[in-house]
Coordinates of C-alpha atoms in Angstrom, one line a residue:
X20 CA -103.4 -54.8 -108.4
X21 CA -104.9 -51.3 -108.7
X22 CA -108.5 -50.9 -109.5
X23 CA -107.1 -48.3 -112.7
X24 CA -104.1 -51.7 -114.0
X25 CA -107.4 -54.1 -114.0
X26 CA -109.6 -51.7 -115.6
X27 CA -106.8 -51.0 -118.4
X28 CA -106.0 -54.4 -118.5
X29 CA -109.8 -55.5 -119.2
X30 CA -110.6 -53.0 -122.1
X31 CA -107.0 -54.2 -123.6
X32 CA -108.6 -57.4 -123.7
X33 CA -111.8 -56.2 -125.1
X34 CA -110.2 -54.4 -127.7
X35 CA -108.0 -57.3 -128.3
X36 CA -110.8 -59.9 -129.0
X37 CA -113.0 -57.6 -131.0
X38 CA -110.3 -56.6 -133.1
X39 CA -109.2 -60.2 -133.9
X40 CA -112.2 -61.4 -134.2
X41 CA -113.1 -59.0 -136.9
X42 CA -109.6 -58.8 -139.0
X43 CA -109.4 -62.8 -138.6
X44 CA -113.4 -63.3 -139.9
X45 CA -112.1 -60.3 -142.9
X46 CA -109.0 -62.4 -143.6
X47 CA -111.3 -65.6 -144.1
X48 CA -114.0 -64.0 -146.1
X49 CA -111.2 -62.4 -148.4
X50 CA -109.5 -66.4 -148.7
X51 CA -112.4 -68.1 -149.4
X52 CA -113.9 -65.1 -151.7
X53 CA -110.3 -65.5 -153.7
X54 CA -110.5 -69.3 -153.8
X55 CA -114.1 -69.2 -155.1
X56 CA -112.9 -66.9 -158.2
X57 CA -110.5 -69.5 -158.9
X58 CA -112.8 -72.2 -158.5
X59 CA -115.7 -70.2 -161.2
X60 CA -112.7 -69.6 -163.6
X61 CA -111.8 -73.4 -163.2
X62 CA -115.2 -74.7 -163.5
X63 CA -116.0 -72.6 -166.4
X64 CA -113.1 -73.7 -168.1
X65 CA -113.9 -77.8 -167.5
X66 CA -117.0 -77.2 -168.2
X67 CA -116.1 -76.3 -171.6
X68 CA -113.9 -78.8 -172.3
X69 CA -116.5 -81.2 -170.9
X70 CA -119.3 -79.8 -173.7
X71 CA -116.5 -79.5 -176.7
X72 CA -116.6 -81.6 -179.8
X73 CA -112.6 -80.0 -180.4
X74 CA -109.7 -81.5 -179.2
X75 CA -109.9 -80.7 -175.5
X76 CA -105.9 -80.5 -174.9
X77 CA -106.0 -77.6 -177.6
X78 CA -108.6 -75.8 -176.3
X79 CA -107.6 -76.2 -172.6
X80 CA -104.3 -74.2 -173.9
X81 CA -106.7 -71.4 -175.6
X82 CA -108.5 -71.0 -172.5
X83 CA -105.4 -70.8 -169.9
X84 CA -104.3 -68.3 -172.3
X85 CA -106.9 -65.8 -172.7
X86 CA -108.7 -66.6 -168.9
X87 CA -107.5 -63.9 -167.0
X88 CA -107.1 -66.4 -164.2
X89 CA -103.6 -67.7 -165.6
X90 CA -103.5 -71.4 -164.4
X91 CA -101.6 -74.2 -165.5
X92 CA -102.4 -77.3 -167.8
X93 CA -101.1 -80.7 -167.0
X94 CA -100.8 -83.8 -168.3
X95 CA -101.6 -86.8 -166.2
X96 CA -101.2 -90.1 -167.6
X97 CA -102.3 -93.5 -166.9
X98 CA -99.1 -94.5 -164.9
X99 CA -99.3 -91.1 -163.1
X100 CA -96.8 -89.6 -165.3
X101 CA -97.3 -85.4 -165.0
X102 CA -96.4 -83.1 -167.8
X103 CA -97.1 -79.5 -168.0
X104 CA -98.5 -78.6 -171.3
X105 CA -98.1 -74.8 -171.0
X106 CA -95.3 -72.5 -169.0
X107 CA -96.3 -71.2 -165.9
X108 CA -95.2 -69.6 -162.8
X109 CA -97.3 -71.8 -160.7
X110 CA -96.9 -75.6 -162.3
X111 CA -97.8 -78.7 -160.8
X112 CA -95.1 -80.4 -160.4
X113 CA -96.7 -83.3 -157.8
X114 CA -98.7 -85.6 -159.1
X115 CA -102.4 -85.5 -157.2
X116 CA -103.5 -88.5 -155.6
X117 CA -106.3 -90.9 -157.0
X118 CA -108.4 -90.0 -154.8
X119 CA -107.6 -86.4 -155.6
X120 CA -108.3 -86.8 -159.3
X121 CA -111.4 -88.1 -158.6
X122 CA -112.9 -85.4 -156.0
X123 CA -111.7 -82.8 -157.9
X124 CA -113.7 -83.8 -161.4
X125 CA -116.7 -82.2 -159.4
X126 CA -115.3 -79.4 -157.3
X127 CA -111.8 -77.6 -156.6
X128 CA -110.1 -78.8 -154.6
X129 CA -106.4 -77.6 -152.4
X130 CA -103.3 -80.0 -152.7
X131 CA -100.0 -79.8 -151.3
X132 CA -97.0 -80.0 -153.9
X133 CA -94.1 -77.4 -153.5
X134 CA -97.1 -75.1 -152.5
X135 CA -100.6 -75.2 -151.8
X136 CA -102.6 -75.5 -155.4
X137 CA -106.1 -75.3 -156.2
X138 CA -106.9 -77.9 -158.9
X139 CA -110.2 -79.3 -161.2
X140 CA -109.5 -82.2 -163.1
X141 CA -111.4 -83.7 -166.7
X142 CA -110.9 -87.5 -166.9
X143 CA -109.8 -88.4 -170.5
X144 CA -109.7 -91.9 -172.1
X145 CA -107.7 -94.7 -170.3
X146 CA -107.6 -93.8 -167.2
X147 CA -105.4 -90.4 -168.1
X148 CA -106.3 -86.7 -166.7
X149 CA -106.4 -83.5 -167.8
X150 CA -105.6 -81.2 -164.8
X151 CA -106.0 -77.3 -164.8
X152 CA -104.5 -75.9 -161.3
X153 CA -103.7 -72.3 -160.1
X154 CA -101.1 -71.9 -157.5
X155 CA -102.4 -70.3 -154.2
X156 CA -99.3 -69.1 -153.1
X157 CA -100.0 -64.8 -153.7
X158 CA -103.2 -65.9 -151.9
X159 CA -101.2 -67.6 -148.8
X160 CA -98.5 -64.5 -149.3
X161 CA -101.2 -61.9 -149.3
X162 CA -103.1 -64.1 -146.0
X163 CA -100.3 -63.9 -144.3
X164 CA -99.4 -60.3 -144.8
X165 CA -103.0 -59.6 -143.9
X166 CA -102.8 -61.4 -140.8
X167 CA -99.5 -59.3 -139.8
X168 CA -101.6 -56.4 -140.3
X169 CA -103.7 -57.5 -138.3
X170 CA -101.5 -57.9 -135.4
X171 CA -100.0 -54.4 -136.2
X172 CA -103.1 -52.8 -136.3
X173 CA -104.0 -54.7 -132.8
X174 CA -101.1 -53.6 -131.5
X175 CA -101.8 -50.0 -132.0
X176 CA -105.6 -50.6 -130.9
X177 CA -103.8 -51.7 -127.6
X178 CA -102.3 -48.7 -127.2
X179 CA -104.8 -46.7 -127.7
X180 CA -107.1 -48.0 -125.4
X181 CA -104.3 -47.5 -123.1
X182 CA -104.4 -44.0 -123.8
X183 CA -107.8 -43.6 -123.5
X184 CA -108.1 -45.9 -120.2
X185 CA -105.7 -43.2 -119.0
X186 CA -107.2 -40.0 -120.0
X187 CA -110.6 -41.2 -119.0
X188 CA -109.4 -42.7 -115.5
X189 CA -106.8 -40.3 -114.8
X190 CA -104.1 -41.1 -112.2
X191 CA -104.5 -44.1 -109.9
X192 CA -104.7 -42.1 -106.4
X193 CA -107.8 -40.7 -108.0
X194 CA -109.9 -43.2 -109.3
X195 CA -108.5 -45.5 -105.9
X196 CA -110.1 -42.0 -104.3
X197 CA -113.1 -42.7 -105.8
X198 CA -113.6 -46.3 -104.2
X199 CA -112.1 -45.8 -101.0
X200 CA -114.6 -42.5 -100.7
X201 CA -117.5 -44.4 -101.6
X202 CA -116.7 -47.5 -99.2
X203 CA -116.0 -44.9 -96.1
X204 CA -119.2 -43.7 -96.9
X205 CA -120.7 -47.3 -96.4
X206 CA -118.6 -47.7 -93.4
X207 CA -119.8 -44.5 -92.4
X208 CA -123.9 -45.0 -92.9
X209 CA -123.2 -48.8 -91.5
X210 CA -121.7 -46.9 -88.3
X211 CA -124.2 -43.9 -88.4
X212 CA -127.6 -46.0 -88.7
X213 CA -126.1 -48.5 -85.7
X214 CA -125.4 -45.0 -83.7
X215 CA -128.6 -43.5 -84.4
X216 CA -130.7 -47.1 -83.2
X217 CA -128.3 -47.0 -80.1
X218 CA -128.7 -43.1 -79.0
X219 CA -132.7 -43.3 -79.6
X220 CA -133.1 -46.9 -77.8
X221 CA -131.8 -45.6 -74.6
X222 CA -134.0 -43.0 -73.5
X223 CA -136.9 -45.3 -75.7
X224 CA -135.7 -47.8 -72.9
X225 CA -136.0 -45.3 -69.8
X226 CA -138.9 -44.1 -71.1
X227 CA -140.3 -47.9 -71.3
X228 CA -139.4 -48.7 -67.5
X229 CA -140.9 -45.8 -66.6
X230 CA -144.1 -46.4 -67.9
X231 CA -144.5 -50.0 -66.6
X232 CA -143.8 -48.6 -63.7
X233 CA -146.4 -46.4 -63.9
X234 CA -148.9 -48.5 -65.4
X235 CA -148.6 -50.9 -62.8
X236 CA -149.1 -48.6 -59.9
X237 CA -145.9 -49.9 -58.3
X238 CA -145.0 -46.4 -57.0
X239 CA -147.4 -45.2 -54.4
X240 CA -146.0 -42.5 -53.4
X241 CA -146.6 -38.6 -54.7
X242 CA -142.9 -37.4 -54.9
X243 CA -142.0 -40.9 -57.0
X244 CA -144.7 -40.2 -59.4
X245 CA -143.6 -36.8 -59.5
X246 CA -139.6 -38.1 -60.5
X247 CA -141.1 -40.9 -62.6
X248 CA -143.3 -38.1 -64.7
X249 CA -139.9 -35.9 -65.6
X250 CA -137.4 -38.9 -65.8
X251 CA -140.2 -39.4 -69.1
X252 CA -140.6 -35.7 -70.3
X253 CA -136.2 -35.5 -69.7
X254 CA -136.2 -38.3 -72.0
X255 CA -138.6 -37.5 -74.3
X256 CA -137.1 -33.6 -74.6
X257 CA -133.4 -36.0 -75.4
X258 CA -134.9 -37.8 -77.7
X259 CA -136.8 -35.3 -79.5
X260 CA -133.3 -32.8 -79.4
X261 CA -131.8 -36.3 -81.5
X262 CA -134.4 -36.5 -84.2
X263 CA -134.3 -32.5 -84.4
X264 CA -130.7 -33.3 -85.0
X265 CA -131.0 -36.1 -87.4
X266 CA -133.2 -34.3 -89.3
X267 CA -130.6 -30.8 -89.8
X268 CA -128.0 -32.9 -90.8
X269 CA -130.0 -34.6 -93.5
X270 CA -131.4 -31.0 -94.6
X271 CA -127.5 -30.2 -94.8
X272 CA -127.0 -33.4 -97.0
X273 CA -129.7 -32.3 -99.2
X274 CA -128.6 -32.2 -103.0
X275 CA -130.8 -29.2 -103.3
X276 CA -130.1 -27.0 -100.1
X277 CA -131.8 -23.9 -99.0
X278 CA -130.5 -20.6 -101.0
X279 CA -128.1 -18.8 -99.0
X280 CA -127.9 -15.0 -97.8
X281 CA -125.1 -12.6 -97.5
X282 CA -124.5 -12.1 -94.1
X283 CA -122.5 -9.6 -92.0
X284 CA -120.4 -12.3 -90.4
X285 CA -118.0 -10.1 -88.4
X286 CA -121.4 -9.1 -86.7
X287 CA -122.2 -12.0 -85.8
X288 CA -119.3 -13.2 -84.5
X289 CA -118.6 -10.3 -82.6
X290 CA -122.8 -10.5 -80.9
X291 CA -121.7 -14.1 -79.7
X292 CA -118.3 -12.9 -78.5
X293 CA -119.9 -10.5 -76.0
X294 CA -122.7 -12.7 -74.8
X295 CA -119.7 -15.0 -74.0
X296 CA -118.2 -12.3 -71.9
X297 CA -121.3 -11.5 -70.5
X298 CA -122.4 -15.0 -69.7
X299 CA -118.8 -15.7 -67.7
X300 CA -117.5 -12.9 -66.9
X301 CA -114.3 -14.0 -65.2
X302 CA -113.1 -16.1 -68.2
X303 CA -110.1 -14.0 -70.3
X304 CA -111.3 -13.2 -73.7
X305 CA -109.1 -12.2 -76.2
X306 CA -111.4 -10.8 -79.3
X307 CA -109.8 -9.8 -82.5
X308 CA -112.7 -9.5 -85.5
X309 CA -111.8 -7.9 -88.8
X310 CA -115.4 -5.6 -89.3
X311 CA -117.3 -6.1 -92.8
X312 CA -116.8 -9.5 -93.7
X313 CA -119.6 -10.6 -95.9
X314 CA -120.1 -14.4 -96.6
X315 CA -122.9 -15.8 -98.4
X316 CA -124.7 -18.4 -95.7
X317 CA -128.1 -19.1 -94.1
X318 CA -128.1 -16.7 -91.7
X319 CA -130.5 -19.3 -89.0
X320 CA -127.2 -21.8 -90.2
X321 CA -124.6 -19.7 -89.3
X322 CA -126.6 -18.9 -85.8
X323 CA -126.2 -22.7 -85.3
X324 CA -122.8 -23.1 -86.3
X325 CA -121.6 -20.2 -83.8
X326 CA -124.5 -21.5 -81.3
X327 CA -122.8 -24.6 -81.4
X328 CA -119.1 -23.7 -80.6
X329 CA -119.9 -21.3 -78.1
X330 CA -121.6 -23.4 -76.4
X331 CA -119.5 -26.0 -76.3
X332 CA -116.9 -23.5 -75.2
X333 CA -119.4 -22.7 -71.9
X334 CA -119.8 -26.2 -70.8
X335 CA -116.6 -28.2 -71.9
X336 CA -114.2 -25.6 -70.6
X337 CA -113.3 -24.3 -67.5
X338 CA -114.7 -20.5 -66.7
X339 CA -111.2 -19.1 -65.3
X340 CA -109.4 -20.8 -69.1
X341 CA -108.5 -18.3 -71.5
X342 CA -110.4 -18.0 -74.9
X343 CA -109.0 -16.4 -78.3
X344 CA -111.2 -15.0 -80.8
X345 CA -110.3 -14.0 -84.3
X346 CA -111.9 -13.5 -87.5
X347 CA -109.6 -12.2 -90.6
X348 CA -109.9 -11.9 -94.3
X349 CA -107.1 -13.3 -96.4
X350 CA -107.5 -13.5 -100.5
X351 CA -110.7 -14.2 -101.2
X352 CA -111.2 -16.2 -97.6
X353 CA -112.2 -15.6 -94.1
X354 CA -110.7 -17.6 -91.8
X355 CA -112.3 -17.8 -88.3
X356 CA -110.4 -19.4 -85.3
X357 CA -110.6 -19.8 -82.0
X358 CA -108.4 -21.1 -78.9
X359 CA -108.9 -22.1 -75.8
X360 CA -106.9 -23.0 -72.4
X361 CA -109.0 -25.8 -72.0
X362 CA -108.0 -29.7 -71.7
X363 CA -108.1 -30.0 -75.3
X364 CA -109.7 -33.4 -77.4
X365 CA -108.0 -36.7 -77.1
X366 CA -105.1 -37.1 -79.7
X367 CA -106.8 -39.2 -82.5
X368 CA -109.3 -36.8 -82.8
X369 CA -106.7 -34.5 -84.3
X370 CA -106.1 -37.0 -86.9
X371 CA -109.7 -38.7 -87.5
X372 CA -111.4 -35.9 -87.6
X373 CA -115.1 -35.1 -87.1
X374 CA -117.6 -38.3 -86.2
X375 CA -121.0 -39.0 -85.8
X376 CA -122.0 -39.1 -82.4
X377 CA -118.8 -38.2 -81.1
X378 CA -118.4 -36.8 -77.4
X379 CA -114.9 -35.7 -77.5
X380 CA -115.1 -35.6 -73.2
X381 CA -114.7 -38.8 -72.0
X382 CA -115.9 -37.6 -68.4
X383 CA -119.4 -37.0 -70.2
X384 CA -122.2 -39.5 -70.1
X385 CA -125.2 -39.1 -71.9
X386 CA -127.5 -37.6 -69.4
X387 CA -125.2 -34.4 -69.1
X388 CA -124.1 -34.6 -72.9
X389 CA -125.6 -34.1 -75.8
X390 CA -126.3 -36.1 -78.9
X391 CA -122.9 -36.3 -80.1
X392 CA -124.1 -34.6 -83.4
X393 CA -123.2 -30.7 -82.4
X394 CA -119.8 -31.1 -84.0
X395 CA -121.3 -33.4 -87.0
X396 CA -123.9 -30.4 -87.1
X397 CA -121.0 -27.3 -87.5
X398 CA -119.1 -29.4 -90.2
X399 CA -122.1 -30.3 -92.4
X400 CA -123.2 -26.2 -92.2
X401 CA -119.7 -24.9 -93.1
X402 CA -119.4 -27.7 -95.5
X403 CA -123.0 -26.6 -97.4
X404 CA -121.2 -23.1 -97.5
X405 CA -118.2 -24.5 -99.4
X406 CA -116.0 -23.8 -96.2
X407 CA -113.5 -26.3 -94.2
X408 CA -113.5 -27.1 -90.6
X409 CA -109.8 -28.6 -88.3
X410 CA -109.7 -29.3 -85.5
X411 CA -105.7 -29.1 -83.6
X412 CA -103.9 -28.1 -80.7
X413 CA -104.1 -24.8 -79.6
X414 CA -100.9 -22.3 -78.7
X415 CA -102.9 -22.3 -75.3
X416 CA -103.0 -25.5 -74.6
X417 CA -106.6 -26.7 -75.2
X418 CA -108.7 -26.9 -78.2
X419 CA -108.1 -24.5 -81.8
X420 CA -111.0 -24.5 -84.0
X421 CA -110.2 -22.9 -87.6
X422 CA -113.0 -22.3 -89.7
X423 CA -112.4 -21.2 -93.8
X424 CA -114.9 -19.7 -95.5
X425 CA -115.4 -18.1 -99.0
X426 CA -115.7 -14.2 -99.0
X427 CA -118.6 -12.3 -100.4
X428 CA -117.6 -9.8 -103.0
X429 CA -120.5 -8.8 -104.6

């Protein structure tokens, strides 16, 4: 069951119990407020005929005709004989039960004839009874059409919750968005934090057995120290390039980043392009860079994102491999790619995406490699700058890098 069907489902039922709760505690407040005006107008009217020196049949007859309460006098006689002294729509027509009789010379009480009555009774001489009753049928009629009110007015409660469940949690794929983004991102810092212990307990490691090594004198000779001394500072300098790392990407997660600048980004695309063709001169360079592109970026960020790439282009690539650079505006976009001839990433990569600590050459190890962030690194920067970053196959053959970003126009 989708996340938004449970959540609908659970506020139906919220809004179901609340609003039966209160329309069935109204409906019961309203029955027994109803019943108790019948019982005051009943008790009033025994209690006069309890107090009166004047015939009591008489007078009950005066009162049931002038109480605006109409209710019914009755006759009961000693062989439990009823006889309706006065015409109305609700008569008794079942005699009450002894036991009846005698509860209800103190209180009102509900029997059942052809419908539900509310009766007090005055006892007369030889066992006979004078009953007054009202008939609680418009009551029961007006109960019941409260109660199917009720369900109506549920109903439409239902649906409105619906409704708002709807508006408020938009389409499935959305909210179901929601969750599945927010338990990659677990996945993710699970993955990340046991990345990040690995990368730093390896050269910790090195550096470790190097040291007992050293502190143990078990290396006599000069040109061992010597290696043992820069195995320690090439470990340290790897380790200290991680943390360096680690903490640019979590500058470039900040909530609050650094304001950016408008820079001249042709320009600095086209600087990088020529120290590439300086640095290997025999690699083909195809450079195509649309001049006056202004984006709005940390300039020392956009240095690293460029940094990055090139560099990756200079040691991951072959020098005689073709390279492709172009930078174009289109709408309010500039979208920078470039291609080269090289061997390309492995397949999933295309689909995946960007990792952390992902070395996308397999031949790699760590000692020649880097942190496995430099990619991590170039999306979190073009990310800050409300840019995109794919990765696909190139028309050459190797690797296509297209970076969007958002145009300047100020």
């Amino acid at each position: 069951m989708k996340l938004q069907t449970r959540l609908t489902a659970l506020v139906s039922t919220i809004i179901i119990l609340i609003s039966t709760a209160i329309g069935l505690f109204a409906i019961i407040i309203t029955e027994r407020n109803e019943i108790g005006r019948v019982d005051t107008v009943l008790g009033s009217s025994v209690n006069q005929l309890i107090n009166t020196k004047d015939d009591p049949l008489s007078l009950a007859l005066l009162l049931a005709d002038q109480s605006d309460q109409k209710f019914t006098v009755s006759y009961v006689s000693a062989e439990r004989d009823i006889t309706s002294l006065n015409q109305s729509a609700g008569d008794l027509l079942i005699v009450p039960t002894n036991h009846e009789l005698t509860d209800s010379l103190s209180r009102g009480i509900s029997v059942n004839s052809d419908g539900l009555d509310r009766i007090r009774t005055m006892q007369l001489p030889n066992d006979e009874f004078l009953v007054l009753s009202v008939s609680l049928t418009e009551i029961e009629t007006a109960k019941s059409q409260n109660i199917r009110y009720l369900f109506i007015f549920t109903l439409a409660m239902v649906l409105l919750g619906i409704l708002i469940s709807n508006y408020l949690f938009r389409r499935d794929n959305e909210l179901n968005e929601v969750v599945n983004s927010l338990q990659k991102n677990q996945e993710n810092m699970r993955e990340f934090l046991g990345d990040a212990s690995h990368e730093l307990r390896t050269p910790l490691t090195v550096i470790k057995g190097y040291v007992e090594l050293l502190s143990k004198n078990q290396a006599a000779d000069p040109e061992k120290i010597s290696e043992y001394y820069g195995r320690v500072g090439h470990e340290i300098e790897r380790m200290q390039s991680l943390i360096n790392d680690l903490l640019l990407i979590a500058e470039l997660e900040d909530q609050s980043p650094s304001t950016p600048e408008i820079i001249n980004f042709s320009r600095e695309v086209t600087h990088m392009s020529h120290d590439l063709m300086a640095l290997q001169p025999s690699r083909e360079i195809t450079v195509d860079v649309e001049p006056g592109i202004l984006i709005n970026i940390s300039h020392n960020y956009a240095q690293q994102m460029l940094a990055n790439i090139f560099s990756n282009l200079r040691r991951h690539t072959p020098e005689d491999s073709a390279v492709r650079i172009a930078l174009a505006a289109k709408a309010n976009r500039t979208i920078f790619t470039i291609s080269d001839a090289g061997s390309g990433l492995p397949e999933e990569v295309y689909k995946t995406g960007i990792q952390y600590f992902q070395r996308f050459d397999r031949s790699r190890s760590r000692e020649s490699g880097g942190s496995g962030l430099g990619m991590t690194i170039m999306k979190r920067i073009i990310e800050s700058a409300n840019g995109s970053i794919q990765l696909r196959k190139s028309n050459l053959g190797g690797l296509e890098i297209e970076i969007t970003l958002p145009i300047n126009r100020d």
